[in-house]
Amino acid sequence: MMQNMPVNDLKSVLEQKGIYPSYHRIKILKYLIEHRTHPSVDMIYKDLAKEIPTLSKTTIYNTLKLFVKKGLTISIDFEGETRYDIFIEPHAHFKCVKCGRIYDLPLRTDLCQNVELNGHSPLSYQIVIKGICKHCLEAEGENAS
Amino acid sequence: MMQNMPVNDLKSVLEQKGIYPSYHRIKILKYLIEHRTHPSVDMIYKDLAKEIPTLSKTTIYNTLKLFVKKGLTISIDFEGETRYDIFIEPHAHFKCVKCGRIYDLPLRTDLCQNVELNGHSPLSYQIVIKGICKHCLEAEGENAS
DNA sequence: TTCTCTGCAAACGCTTTGCACGGAT
DNA sequence: ATCCGTGCAAAGCGTTTGCAGAGAA
């Protein structure tokens, strides 16, 4: 998980996107890079508040909205909760209905080649697959034997 | 839009899925068949409340949850709002960012053939594409000329 | 009677908004 | 002095829950 990207690199990632690299924004970007678990605002808040006791959720909402707007992050809607991901190349998401984990899945061909667009012009897409993840399937197998 | 399915046919659709065909449930099913606009609870409520003044949103929530559970309907999550659709064959959804309309799009091959599942076992999926719909593109063209 | 469908009101969870403080330029 | 990042509190919105009353079997 840990990628130990130097703070100066994080700063330049933000600056290249036209985002002022404040202390909080660097921390949130660092969190997204080090926790590739598609965290919600609440998850980020609970973890970062340990380091930054004065942190507010509003700041995280503001920051992620800015990151999405600037194309640094994507947002994914799961039943009533928004999750965030810095991996912006096209891919699908798999959500395990047992453990709740979310995985990235590569696409063999771009989605738009697989859909009949009927004249509509796509800008972005999101694919969410629900099911039982490999991890839980293996756990089931162990219990059965 | 109107398909004028006889009430007895609507009843048997429900009964075949093991759903008691109450007055409200028939009305909601009828609405879903006649309005293939991926309505939200609120849209259904606003329309049906004209005919059934005592109708409550809770009943619509209960009914749609039951329909989804029994496999009669699918639910799609759009930014913080759930939409419902009786078209249960696999397909993608296109949401226009200008007019908000939602379209069904056919898939050329099943999604799961296009994704590397990495050992996870899928149960269901949803694909949402955002962009500008044909209708709005044509309207833009007219304004430009 | 018993079970379930219905509906009101309150609670709930996630997100947004309004406004004020404070730091940076 | 101005702009912008931050944070508290309140409001907003979609949804769920608890409970009571009505209706069907």
Short mmCIF file of C-alpha atoms (C1' of nucleotides) in Angstrom, two decimals:
data_model
loop_
_atom_site.label_atom_id
_atom_site.label_comp_id
_atom_site.label_asym_id
_atom_site.label_seq_id
_atom_site.Cartn_x
_atom_site.Cartn_y
_atom_site.Cartn_z
CA MET A 1 0.00 0.00 0.00
CA MET A 2 2.63 2.50 1.07
CA GLN A 3 4.16 4.23 -1.86
CA ASN A 4 6.08 6.91 0.08
CA MET A 5 5.80 9.56 -2.55
CA PRO A 6 7.79 12.61 -1.46
CA VAL A 7 5.71 15.61 -0.47
CA ASN A 8 7.26 17.69 -3.23
CA ASP A 9 6.02 15.21 -5.82
CA LEU A 10 2.53 15.38 -4.34
CA LYS A 11 2.71 19.15 -4.53
CA SER A 12 3.64 19.11 -8.17
CA VAL A 13 0.83 16.65 -8.96
CA LEU A 14 -1.60 19.19 -7.55
CA GLU A 15 0.07 22.18 -9.16
CA GLN A 16 0.08 20.52 -12.57
CA LYS A 17 -3.70 20.27 -12.28
CA GLY A 18 -3.98 23.88 -11.22
CA ILE A 19 -4.76 23.07 -7.59
CA TYR A 20 -3.14 25.08 -4.80
CA PRO A 21 -1.22 22.50 -2.73
CA SER A 22 -2.46 23.25 0.77
CA TYR A 23 -1.54 21.03 3.70
CA HIS A 24 -4.95 19.32 3.77
CA ARG A 25 -5.06 18.74 0.03
CA ILE A 26 -1.64 17.11 0.06
CA LYS A 27 -2.74 14.86 2.91
CA ILE A 28 -5.92 13.84 1.09
CA LEU A 29 -4.06 13.18 -2.16
CA LYS A 30 -1.47 11.15 -0.24
CA TYR A 31 -4.28 9.17 1.36
CA LEU A 32 -5.84 8.37 -2.01
CA ILE A 33 -2.49 7.20 -3.39
CA GLU A 34 -1.67 5.05 -0.39
CA HIS A 35 -5.18 3.61 0.14
CA ARG A 36 -6.38 2.19 -3.12
CA THR A 37 -9.57 0.98 -1.43
CA HIS A 38 -11.99 3.43 -3.09
CA PRO A 39 -12.58 5.21 0.21
CA SER A 40 -15.66 7.22 1.10
CA VAL A 41 -15.48 10.69 2.63
CA ASP A 42 -16.16 9.12 5.99
CA MET A 43 -13.29 6.62 5.72
CA ILE A 44 -10.85 9.36 4.77
CA TYR A 45 -12.16 11.54 7.58
CA LYS A 46 -11.90 8.84 10.25
CA ASP A 47 -8.30 8.04 9.28
CA LEU A 48 -6.96 11.53 8.68
CA ALA A 49 -8.65 12.99 11.75
CA LYS A 50 -6.21 10.94 13.84
CA GLU A 51 -3.33 12.97 12.41
CA ILE A 52 -5.21 16.23 11.94
CA PRO A 53 -7.66 16.61 14.85
CA THR A 54 -9.10 19.88 13.54
CA LEU A 55 -9.97 18.38 10.14
CA SER A 56 -13.59 18.76 9.07
CA LYS A 57 -15.61 16.64 6.67
CA THR A 58 -16.56 19.74 4.75
CA THR A 59 -12.92 20.17 3.78
CA ILE A 60 -12.80 16.61 2.48
CA TYR A 61 -16.02 17.14 0.51
CA ASN A 62 -14.63 20.40 -0.91
CA THR A 63 -11.29 18.85 -1.75
CA LEU A 64 -12.67 15.75 -3.46
CA LYS A 65 -15.15 17.80 -5.43
CA LEU A 66 -12.22 19.91 -6.62
CA PHE A 67 -10.10 16.85 -7.43
CA VAL A 68 -12.94 15.38 -9.51
CA LYS A 69 -13.54 18.67 -11.27
CA LYS A 70 -9.85 18.97 -12.13
CA GLY A 71 -9.70 15.38 -13.40
CA LEU A 72 -7.36 14.12 -10.70
CA THR A 73 -9.89 11.71 -9.20
CA ILE A 74 -13.01 9.87 -10.25
CA SER A 75 -16.11 9.33 -8.16
CA ILE A 76 -18.21 6.19 -8.14
CA ASP A 77 -21.77 6.00 -6.79
CA PHE A 78 -22.62 3.03 -4.65
CA GLU A 79 -26.02 2.79 -3.00
CA GLY A 80 -26.21 6.24 -1.50
CA GLU A 81 -22.50 6.66 -0.87
CA THR A 82 -19.84 8.17 -3.10
CA ARG A 83 -16.46 6.51 -3.32
CA TYR A 84 -13.27 8.03 -4.72
CA ASP A 85 -10.43 6.63 -6.78
CA ILE A 86 -7.30 8.20 -8.25
CA PHE A 87 -6.97 5.50 -10.92
CA ILE A 88 -8.40 7.37 -13.85
CA GLU A 89 -7.76 4.98 -16.73
CA PRO A 90 -11.03 3.27 -17.80
CA HIS A 91 -11.80 0.22 -15.71
CA ALA A 92 -14.68 -1.54 -14.02
CA HIS A 93 -15.41 -1.84 -10.30
CA PHE A 94 -16.36 -5.02 -8.52
CA LYS A 95 -18.16 -4.72 -5.19
CA CYS A 96 -18.39 -7.80 -2.99
CA VAL A 97 -21.85 -8.12 -1.47
CA LYS A 98 -20.42 -10.13 1.42
CA CYS A 99 -17.38 -8.19 2.62
CA GLY A 100 -18.03 -4.84 0.91
CA ARG A 101 -14.55 -4.59 -0.60
CA ILE A 102 -14.24 -2.86 -3.95
CA TYR A 103 -11.81 -4.07 -6.60
CA ASP A 104 -10.57 -2.56 -9.86
CA LEU A 105 -11.09 -4.77 -12.90
CA PRO A 106 -9.38 -4.19 -16.24
CA LEU A 107 -11.44 -3.97 -19.41
CA ARG A 108 -10.42 -6.02 -22.45
CA THR A 109 -11.77 -3.45 -24.88
CA ASP A 110 -13.11 0.00 -24.29
CA LEU A 111 -16.71 -0.12 -23.12
CA CYS A 112 -17.92 2.17 -25.87
CA GLN A 113 -17.00 -0.41 -28.49
CA ASN A 114 -19.27 -2.85 -26.72
CA VAL A 115 -22.32 -0.61 -26.48
CA GLU A 116 -24.59 0.61 -29.24
CA LEU A 117 -24.50 4.33 -28.56
CA ASN A 118 -27.38 5.11 -30.93
CA GLY A 119 -26.03 8.54 -31.75
CA HIS A 120 -25.43 9.70 -28.18
CA SER A 121 -22.04 11.24 -27.36
CA PRO A 122 -20.33 9.77 -24.27
CA LEU A 123 -18.21 11.79 -21.86
CA SER A 124 -17.59 9.31 -19.05
CA TYR A 125 -18.86 6.02 -17.77
CA GLN A 126 -18.88 3.83 -14.73
CA ILE A 127 -19.29 0.09 -14.50
CA VAL A 128 -20.18 -1.55 -11.21
CA ILE A 129 -20.35 -5.33 -10.92
CA LYS A 130 -21.73 -6.87 -7.75
CA GLY A 131 -21.04 -10.38 -6.61
CA ILE A 132 -18.88 -12.51 -4.33
CA CYS A 133 -15.19 -11.72 -4.42
CA LYS A 134 -12.40 -14.28 -4.78
CA HIS A 135 -11.46 -13.78 -1.14
CA CYS A 136 -14.96 -14.63 0.14
CA LEU A 137 -15.33 -17.54 -2.30
CA GLU A 138 -12.14 -19.07 -0.89
CA ALA A 139 -13.34 -18.51 2.67
CA GLU A 140 -16.61 -20.29 1.80
CA GLY A 141 -14.68 -23.22 0.35
CA GLU A 142 -12.68 -23.57 3.56
CA ASN A 143 -15.82 -23.56 5.70
CA ALA A 144 -17.49 -26.20 3.52
CA SER A 145 -14.58 -28.68 3.73
CA MET B 1 -45.72 4.91 -24.24
CA MET B 2 -49.15 3.53 -23.56
CA GLN B 3 -49.23 -0.20 -23.80
CA ASN B 4 -52.72 -0.73 -22.34
CA MET B 5 -51.97 -4.05 -20.76
CA PRO B 6 -55.19 -5.45 -19.27
CA VAL B 7 -55.31 -5.44 -15.47
CA ASN B 8 -55.64 -9.21 -15.41
CA ASP B 9 -52.34 -9.55 -17.25
CA LEU B 10 -50.69 -7.22 -14.75
CA LYS B 11 -52.09 -9.34 -11.94
CA SER B 12 -50.68 -12.51 -13.38
CA VAL B 13 -47.26 -10.88 -13.89
CA LEU B 14 -47.21 -10.18 -10.16
CA GLU B 15 -48.61 -13.55 -9.17
CA GLN B 16 -46.07 -15.38 -11.29
CA LYS B 17 -43.36 -13.69 -9.24
CA GLY B 18 -45.08 -14.57 -5.98
CA ILE B 19 -46.29 -11.03 -5.32
CA TYR B 20 -49.81 -10.44 -4.03
CA PRO B 21 -51.46 -8.18 -6.64
CA SER B 22 -52.81 -5.38 -4.51
CA TYR B 23 -54.36 -2.28 -6.05
CA HIS B 24 -51.26 -0.17 -5.40
CA ARG B 25 -48.84 -2.76 -6.70
CA ILE B 26 -50.78 -3.14 -9.94
CA LYS B 27 -50.77 0.64 -10.38
CA ILE B 28 -47.01 0.85 -9.79
CA LEU B 29 -46.30 -2.04 -12.15
CA LYS B 30 -48.55 -0.43 -14.76
CA TYR B 31 -46.68 2.82 -14.32
CA LEU B 32 -43.32 1.14 -14.86
CA ILE B 33 -44.56 -0.55 -18.01
CA GLU B 34 -46.09 2.60 -19.45
CA HIS B 35 -43.28 4.98 -18.45
CA ARG B 36 -40.01 3.56 -19.65
CA THR B 37 -38.21 6.64 -18.34
CA HIS B 38 -36.37 4.98 -15.44
CA PRO B 39 -38.47 6.89 -12.92
CA SER B 40 -37.45 7.69 -9.37
CA VAL B 41 -39.70 7.08 -6.39
CA ASP B 42 -40.56 10.75 -6.41
CA MET B 43 -41.58 10.77 -10.07
CA ILE B 44 -43.84 7.78 -9.57
CA TYR B 45 -45.27 9.34 -6.45
CA LYS B 46 -46.00 12.70 -8.07
CA ASP B 47 -47.80 11.05 -11.00
CA LEU B 48 -49.71 8.36 -9.18
CA ALA B 49 -50.76 10.63 -6.32
CA LYS B 50 -53.00 12.43 -8.84
CA GLU B 51 -55.04 9.26 -9.26
CA ILE B 52 -54.58 7.92 -5.73
CA PRO B 53 -54.59 10.88 -3.34
CA THR B 54 -53.98 8.71 -0.26
CA LEU B 55 -50.86 7.12 -1.76
CA SER B 56 -47.73 7.41 0.37
CA LYS B 57 -44.10 7.31 -0.69
CA THR B 58 -43.46 4.57 1.81
CA THR B 59 -45.73 2.29 -0.18
CA ILE B 60 -43.76 3.02 -3.34
CA TYR B 61 -40.49 2.35 -1.53
CA ASN B 62 -41.89 -0.91 -0.13
CA THR B 63 -43.29 -1.99 -3.47
CA LEU B 64 -40.17 -1.27 -5.49
CA LYS B 65 -37.96 -2.97 -2.94
CA LEU B 66 -40.22 -6.01 -3.25
CA PHE B 67 -40.18 -5.87 -7.06
CA VAL B 68 -36.38 -5.74 -7.08
CA LYS B 69 -36.13 -8.57 -4.57
CA LYS B 70 -38.46 -10.72 -6.68
CA GLY B 71 -36.54 -9.96 -9.87
CA LEU B 72 -39.33 -8.03 -11.55
CA THR B 73 -37.45 -4.74 -11.62
CA ILE B 74 -33.88 -3.52 -11.51
CA SER B 75 -32.60 -0.49 -9.65
CA ILE B 76 -29.91 1.86 -10.90
CA ASP B 77 -28.02 4.31 -8.71
CA PHE B 78 -27.53 7.78 -10.08
CA GLU B 79 -25.88 10.42 -7.95
CA GLY B 80 -27.79 9.88 -4.74
CA GLU B 81 -31.07 8.86 -6.36
CA THR B 82 -32.32 5.40 -7.21
CA ARG B 83 -34.08 4.85 -10.50
CA TYR B 84 -36.18 1.84 -11.49
CA ASP B 85 -36.58 -0.10 -14.71
CA ILE B 86 -38.61 -3.17 -15.64
CA PHE B 87 -36.33 -4.02 -18.57
CA ILE B 88 -34.30 -6.74 -16.94
CA GLU B 89 -32.26 -8.06 -19.86
CA PRO B 90 -28.64 -6.87 -19.56
CA HIS B 91 -28.15 -3.42 -21.04
CA ALA B 92 -26.36 -0.15 -20.38
CA HIS B 93 -27.84 3.20 -19.34
CA PHE B 94 -27.00 6.52 -20.88
CA LYS B 95 -27.70 9.65 -18.85
CA CYS B 96 -27.67 12.98 -20.62
CA VAL B 97 -25.87 15.61 -18.56
CA LYS B 98 -27.86 18.37 -20.28
CA CYS B 99 -31.48 17.22 -20.22
CA GLY B 100 -31.25 14.46 -17.61
CA ARG B 101 -33.02 11.87 -19.74
CA ILE B 102 -31.97 8.27 -19.32
CA TYR B 103 -31.78 5.89 -22.29
CA ASP B 104 -31.38 2.12 -22.55
CA LEU B 105 -28.46 1.02 -24.69
CA PRO B 106 -28.03 -2.53 -26.00
CA LEU B 107 -24.77 -4.38 -25.38
CA ARG B 108 -23.03 -6.13 -28.27
CA THR B 109 -21.60 -8.83 -26.03
CA ASP B 110 -22.22 -9.56 -22.39
CA LEU B 111 -20.20 -7.27 -20.16
CA CYS B 112 -18.58 -10.12 -18.29
CA GLN B 113 -16.81 -11.24 -21.46
CA ASN B 114 -15.25 -7.82 -21.68
CA VAL B 115 -13.98 -7.61 -18.11
CA GLU B 116 -11.17 -9.57 -16.48
CA LEU B 117 -13.00 -10.90 -13.45
CA ASN B 118 -9.81 -12.11 -11.72
CA GLY B 119 -11.60 -14.95 -9.97
CA HIS B 120 -14.51 -12.91 -8.60
CA SER B 121 -18.02 -14.27 -9.13
CA PRO B 122 -20.51 -11.74 -10.57
CA LEU B 123 -24.20 -11.62 -9.64
CA SER B 124 -25.34 -8.41 -11.31
CA TYR B 125 -23.92 -5.32 -12.87
CA GLN B 126 -24.84 -1.83 -13.89
CA ILE B 127 -23.30 0.36 -16.55
CA VAL B 128 -23.93 4.09 -16.59
CA ILE B 129 -22.59 6.25 -19.38
CA LYS B 130 -22.83 10.01 -19.10
CA GLY B 131 -22.71 12.40 -22.00
CA ILE B 132 -24.81 14.45 -24.37
CA CYS B 133 -27.76 12.63 -25.88
CA LYS B 134 -28.67 12.60 -29.56
CA HIS B 135 -31.61 14.87 -28.88
CA CYS B 136 -29.49 17.58 -27.25
CA LEU B 137 -26.75 17.25 -29.91
CA GLU B 138 -29.33 17.93 -32.61
CA ALA B 139 -30.70 20.89 -30.67
CA GLU B 140 -27.16 22.30 -30.40
CA GLY B 141 -26.67 21.89 -34.15
CA GLU B 142 -29.85 23.84 -34.83
CA ASN B 143 -28.79 26.68 -32.53
CA ALA B 144 -25.35 26.87 -34.16
CA SER B 145 -26.67 27.18 -37.71
"C1'" DT C 1 -58.29 -13.84 14.18
"C1'" DT C 2 -54.16 -13.53 11.81
"C1'" DC C 3 -51.36 -11.87 8.39
"C1'" DT C 4 -49.89 -8.38 5.34
"C1'" DC C 5 -50.56 -4.07 2.94
"C1'" DT C 6 -50.67 0.72 3.72
"C1'" DG C 7 -49.35 5.34 5.49
"C1'" DC C 8 -47.94 8.84 8.74
"C1'" DA C 9 -44.18 10.75 11.30
"C1'" DA C 10 -39.83 10.53 12.91
"C1'" DA C 11 -35.22 9.19 12.40
"C1'" DC C 12 -31.21 8.46 9.61
"C1'" DG C 13 -27.12 8.96 6.56
"C1'" DC C 14 -24.76 11.37 3.14
"C1'" DT C 15 -24.06 15.74 1.14
"C1'" DT C 16 -24.57 20.71 0.47
"C1'" DT C 17 -25.01 25.45 2.01
"C1'" DG C 18 -24.23 29.74 4.66
"C1'" DC C 19 -21.33 32.13 7.08
"C1'" DA C 20 -17.32 33.43 9.70
"C1'" DC C 21 -12.51 32.95 10.88
"C1'" DG C 22 -7.78 32.82 9.54
"C1'" DG C 23 -3.81 32.32 6.63
"C1'" DA C 24 -1.42 33.53 2.28
"C1'" DT C 25 -0.13 36.94 -1.20
"C1'" DA D 1 -6.87 44.53 1.63
"C1'" DT D 2 -8.23 40.74 -0.95
"C1'" DC D 3 -8.63 36.09 -2.01
"C1'" DC D 4 -9.10 31.54 -0.84
"C1'" DG D 5 -8.83 27.48 2.22
"C1'" DT D 6 -10.95 25.77 6.31
"C1'" DG D 7 -14.57 24.42 9.66
"C1'" DC D 8 -18.75 24.67 12.34
"C1'" DA D 9 -23.67 24.36 12.33
"C1'" DA D 10 -27.77 23.96 10.02
"C1'" DA D 11 -30.43 22.60 6.28
"C1'" DG D 12 -31.54 19.50 2.45
"C1'" DC D 13 -32.76 15.34 0.26
"C1'" DG D 14 -33.52 10.55 -0.53
"C1'" DT D 15 -34.44 6.64 2.12
"C1'" DT D 16 -35.51 3.65 6.15
"C1'" DT D 17 -37.79 2.53 10.44
"C1'" DG D 18 -41.45 2.15 14.00
"C1'" DC D 19 -45.79 1.74 14.76
"C1'" DA D 20 -50.67 1.90 14.20
"C1'" DG D 21 -54.77 1.32 11.42
"C1'" DA D 22 -57.20 -0.91 7.48
"C1'" DG D 23 -58.16 -4.72 4.70
"C1'" DA D 24 -57.99 -9.49 2.93
"C1'" DA D 25 -58.24 -14.56 3.93
#
